[in-house]
PDB file of C-alpha atoms in Angstrom:
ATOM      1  CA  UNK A   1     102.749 119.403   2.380  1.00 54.00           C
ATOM      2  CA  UNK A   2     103.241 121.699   5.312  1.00 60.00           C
ATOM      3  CA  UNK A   3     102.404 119.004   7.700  1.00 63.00           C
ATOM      4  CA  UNK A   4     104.697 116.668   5.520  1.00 61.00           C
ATOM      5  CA  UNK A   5     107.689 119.209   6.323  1.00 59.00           C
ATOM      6  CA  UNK A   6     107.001 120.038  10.040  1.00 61.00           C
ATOM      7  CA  UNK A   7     106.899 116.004  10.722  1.00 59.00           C
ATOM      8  CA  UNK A   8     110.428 115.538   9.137  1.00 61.00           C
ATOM      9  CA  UNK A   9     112.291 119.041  10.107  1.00 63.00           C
ATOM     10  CA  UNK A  10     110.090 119.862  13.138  1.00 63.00           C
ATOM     11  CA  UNK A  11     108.536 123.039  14.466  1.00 68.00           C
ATOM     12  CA  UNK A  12     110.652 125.828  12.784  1.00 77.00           C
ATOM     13  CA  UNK A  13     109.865 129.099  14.837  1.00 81.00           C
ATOM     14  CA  UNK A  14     109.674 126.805  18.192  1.00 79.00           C
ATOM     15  CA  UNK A  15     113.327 125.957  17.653  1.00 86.00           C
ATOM     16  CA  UNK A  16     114.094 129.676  16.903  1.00 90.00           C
ATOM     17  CA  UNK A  17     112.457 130.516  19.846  1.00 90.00           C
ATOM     18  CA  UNK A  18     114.732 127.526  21.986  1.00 90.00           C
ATOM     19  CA  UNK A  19     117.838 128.784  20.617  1.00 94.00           C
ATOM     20  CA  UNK A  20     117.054 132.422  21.707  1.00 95.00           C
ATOM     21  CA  UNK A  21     116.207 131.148  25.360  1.00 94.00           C
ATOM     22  CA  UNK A  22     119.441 129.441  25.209  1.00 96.00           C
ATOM     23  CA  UNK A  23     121.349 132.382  24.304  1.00 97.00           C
ATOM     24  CA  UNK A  24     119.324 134.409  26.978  1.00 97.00           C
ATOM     25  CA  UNK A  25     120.034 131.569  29.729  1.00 97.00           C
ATOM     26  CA  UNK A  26     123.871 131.689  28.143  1.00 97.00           C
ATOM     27  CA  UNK A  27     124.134 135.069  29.136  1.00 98.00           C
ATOM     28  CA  UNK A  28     123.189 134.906  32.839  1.00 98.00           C
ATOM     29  CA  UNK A  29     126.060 134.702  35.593  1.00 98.00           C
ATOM     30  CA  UNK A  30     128.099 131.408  35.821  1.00 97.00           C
ATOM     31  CA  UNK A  31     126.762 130.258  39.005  1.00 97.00           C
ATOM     32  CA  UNK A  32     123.276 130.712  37.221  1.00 97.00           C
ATOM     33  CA  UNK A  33     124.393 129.017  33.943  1.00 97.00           C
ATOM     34  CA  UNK A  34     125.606 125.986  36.555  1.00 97.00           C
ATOM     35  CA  UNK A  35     122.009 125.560  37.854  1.00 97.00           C
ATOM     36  CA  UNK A  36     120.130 126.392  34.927  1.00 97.00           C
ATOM     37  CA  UNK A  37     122.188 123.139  33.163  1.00 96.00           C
ATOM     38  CA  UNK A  38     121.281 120.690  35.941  1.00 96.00           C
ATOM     39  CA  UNK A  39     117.661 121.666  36.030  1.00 94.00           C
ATOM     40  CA  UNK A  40     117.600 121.529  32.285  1.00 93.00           C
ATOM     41  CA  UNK A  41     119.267 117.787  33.061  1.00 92.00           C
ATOM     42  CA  UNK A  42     116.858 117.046  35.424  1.00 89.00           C
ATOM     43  CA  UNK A  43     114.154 118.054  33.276  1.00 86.00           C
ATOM     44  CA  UNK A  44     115.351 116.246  30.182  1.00 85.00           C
ATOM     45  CA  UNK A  45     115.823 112.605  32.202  1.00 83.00           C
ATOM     46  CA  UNK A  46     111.966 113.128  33.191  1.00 76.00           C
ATOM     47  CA  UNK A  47     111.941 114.656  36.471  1.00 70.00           C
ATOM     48  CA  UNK A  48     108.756 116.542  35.951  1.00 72.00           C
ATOM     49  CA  UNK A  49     107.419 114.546  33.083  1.00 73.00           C
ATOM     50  CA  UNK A  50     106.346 117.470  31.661  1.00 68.00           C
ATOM     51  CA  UNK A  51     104.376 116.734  27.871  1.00 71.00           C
ATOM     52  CA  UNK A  52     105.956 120.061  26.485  1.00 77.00           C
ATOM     53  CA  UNK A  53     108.756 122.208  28.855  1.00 82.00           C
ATOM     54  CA  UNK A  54     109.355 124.949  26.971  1.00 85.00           C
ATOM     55  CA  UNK A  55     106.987 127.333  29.083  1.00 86.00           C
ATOM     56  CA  UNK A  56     108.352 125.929  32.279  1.00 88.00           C
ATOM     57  CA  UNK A  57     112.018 126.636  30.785  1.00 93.00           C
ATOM     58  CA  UNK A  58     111.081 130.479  29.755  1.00 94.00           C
ATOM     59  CA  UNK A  59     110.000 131.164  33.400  1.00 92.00           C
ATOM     60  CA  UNK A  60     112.893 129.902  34.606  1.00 96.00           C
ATOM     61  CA  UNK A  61     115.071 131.905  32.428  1.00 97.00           C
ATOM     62  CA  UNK A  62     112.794 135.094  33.488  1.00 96.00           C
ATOM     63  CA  UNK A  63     113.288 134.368  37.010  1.00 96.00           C
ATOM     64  CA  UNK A  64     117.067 133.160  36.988  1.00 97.00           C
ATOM     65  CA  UNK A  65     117.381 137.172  34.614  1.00 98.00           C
ATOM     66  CA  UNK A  66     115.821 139.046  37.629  1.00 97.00           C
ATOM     67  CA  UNK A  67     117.913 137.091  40.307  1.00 97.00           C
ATOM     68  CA  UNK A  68     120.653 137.584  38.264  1.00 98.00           C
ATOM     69  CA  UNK A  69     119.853 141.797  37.999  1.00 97.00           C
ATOM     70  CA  UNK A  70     119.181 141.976  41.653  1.00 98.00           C
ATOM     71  CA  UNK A  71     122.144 140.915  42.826  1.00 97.00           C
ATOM     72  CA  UNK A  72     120.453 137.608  44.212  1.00 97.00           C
ATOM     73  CA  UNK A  73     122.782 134.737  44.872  1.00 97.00           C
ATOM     74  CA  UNK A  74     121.371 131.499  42.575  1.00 97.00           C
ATOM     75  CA  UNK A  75     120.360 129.165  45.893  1.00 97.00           C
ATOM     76  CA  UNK A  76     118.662 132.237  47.100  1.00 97.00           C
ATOM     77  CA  UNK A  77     116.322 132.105  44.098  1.00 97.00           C
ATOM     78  CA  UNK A  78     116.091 128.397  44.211  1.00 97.00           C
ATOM     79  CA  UNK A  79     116.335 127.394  47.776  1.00 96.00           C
ATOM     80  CA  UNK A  80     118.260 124.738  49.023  1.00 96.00           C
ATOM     81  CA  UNK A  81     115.957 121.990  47.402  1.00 95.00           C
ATOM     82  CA  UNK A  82     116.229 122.823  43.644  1.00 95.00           C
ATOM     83  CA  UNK A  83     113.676 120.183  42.322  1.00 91.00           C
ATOM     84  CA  UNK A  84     110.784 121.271  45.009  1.00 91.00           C
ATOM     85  CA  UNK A  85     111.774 124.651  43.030  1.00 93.00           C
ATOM     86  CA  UNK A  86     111.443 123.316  39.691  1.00 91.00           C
ATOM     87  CA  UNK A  87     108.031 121.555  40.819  1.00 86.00           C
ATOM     88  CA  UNK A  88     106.982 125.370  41.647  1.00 88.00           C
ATOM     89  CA  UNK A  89     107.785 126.233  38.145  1.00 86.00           C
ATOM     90  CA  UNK A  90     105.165 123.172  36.843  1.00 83.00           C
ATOM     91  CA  UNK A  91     102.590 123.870  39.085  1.00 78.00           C
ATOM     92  CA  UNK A  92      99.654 123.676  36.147  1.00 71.00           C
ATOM     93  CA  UNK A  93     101.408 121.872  33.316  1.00 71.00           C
ATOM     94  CA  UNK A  94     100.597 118.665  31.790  1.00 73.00           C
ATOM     95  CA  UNK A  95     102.362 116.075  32.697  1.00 72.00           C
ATOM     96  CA  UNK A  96     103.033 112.238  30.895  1.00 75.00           C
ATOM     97  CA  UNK A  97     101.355 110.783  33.655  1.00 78.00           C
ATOM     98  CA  UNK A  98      98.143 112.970  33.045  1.00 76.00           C
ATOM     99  CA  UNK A  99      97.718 112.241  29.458  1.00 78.00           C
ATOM    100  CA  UNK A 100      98.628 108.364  30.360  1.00 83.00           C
ATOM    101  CA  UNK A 101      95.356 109.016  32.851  1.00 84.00           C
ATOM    102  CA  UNK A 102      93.167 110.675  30.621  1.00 87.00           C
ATOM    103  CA  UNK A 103      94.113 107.920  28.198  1.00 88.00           C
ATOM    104  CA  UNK A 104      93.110 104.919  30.008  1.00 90.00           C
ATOM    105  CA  UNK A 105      89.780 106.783  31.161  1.00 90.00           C
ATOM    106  CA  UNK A 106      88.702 107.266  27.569  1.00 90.00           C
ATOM    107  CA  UNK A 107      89.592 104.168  27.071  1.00 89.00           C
ATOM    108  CA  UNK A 108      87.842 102.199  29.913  1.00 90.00           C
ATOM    109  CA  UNK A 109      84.593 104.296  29.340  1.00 88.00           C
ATOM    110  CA  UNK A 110      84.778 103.499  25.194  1.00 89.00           C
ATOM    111  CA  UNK A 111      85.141  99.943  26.155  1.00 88.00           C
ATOM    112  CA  UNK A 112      82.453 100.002  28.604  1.00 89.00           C
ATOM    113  CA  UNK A 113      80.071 102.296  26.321  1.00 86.00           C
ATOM    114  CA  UNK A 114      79.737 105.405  28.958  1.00 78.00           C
TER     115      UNK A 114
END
C-alpha cells in the first residue's frame, strides 16, 4: 500500500526536504536569489541532465550561504561562465545520458547473449 501511496502523492520527506532548501535559498541576498533562479531554470530545461538534482541543488545552496556570509559578490562565487560552474557542481552525478548508455549496453549484450 505504501508503494501504492508514494506512486500517486510522491516522496513525502523528499518534498519536505525541497521546500526547506527553498526557504534556505529564499533567504540568501537578492543578487544570489537572481542566480540561484536561473541555474535552477537551467537545470530544470535539462542543462545537466541530471537523473535526480536535488544533491547538486543542496551544494549550491551551501555554497551560494557561505558566499553570501563572506561578503562574496554572486559572480565571484560563480565566475563569469555560470553553467561551466554548475557543471562543477555535477562533477560525479548521473546523468540521462548515462543511464540511456548503460541501457543500450545491457541491452546489446542480452541480445547478443554476453
Amino acid at each position: 500500500m505504501t508503494d501504492f501511496i508514494n506512486k500517486i502523492i510522491g516522496d513525502l520527506e523528499g518534498k519536505k526536504e525541497w521546500k526547506a532548501l527553498e526557504a534556505r535559498a529564499k533567504a540568501l541576498p537578492a543578487e544570489y536569489q537572481v542566480v540561484y533562479g536561473e541555474i535552477k531554470d537551467y537545470v530544470w530545461h535539462g542543462g545537466t541532465g541530471l537523473m535526480d538534482p536535488s544533491n547538486m541543488f543542496k551544494r549550491l545552496v551551501e555554497r551560494f550561504e557561505e558566499g553570501a556570509a563572506a561578503g562574496e559578490d554572486v559572480m565571484d562565487v560563480t565566475g563569469a561562465d555560470v553553467a561551466a560552474f554548475v557543471e562543477s557542481l555535477i562533477r560525479g552525478e548521473e546523468t540521462y545520458l548515462d543511464g540511456l548508455r548503460q541501457k543500450l549496453n545491457q541491452s546489446v549484450a542480452k541480445k547478443l547473449g554476453k
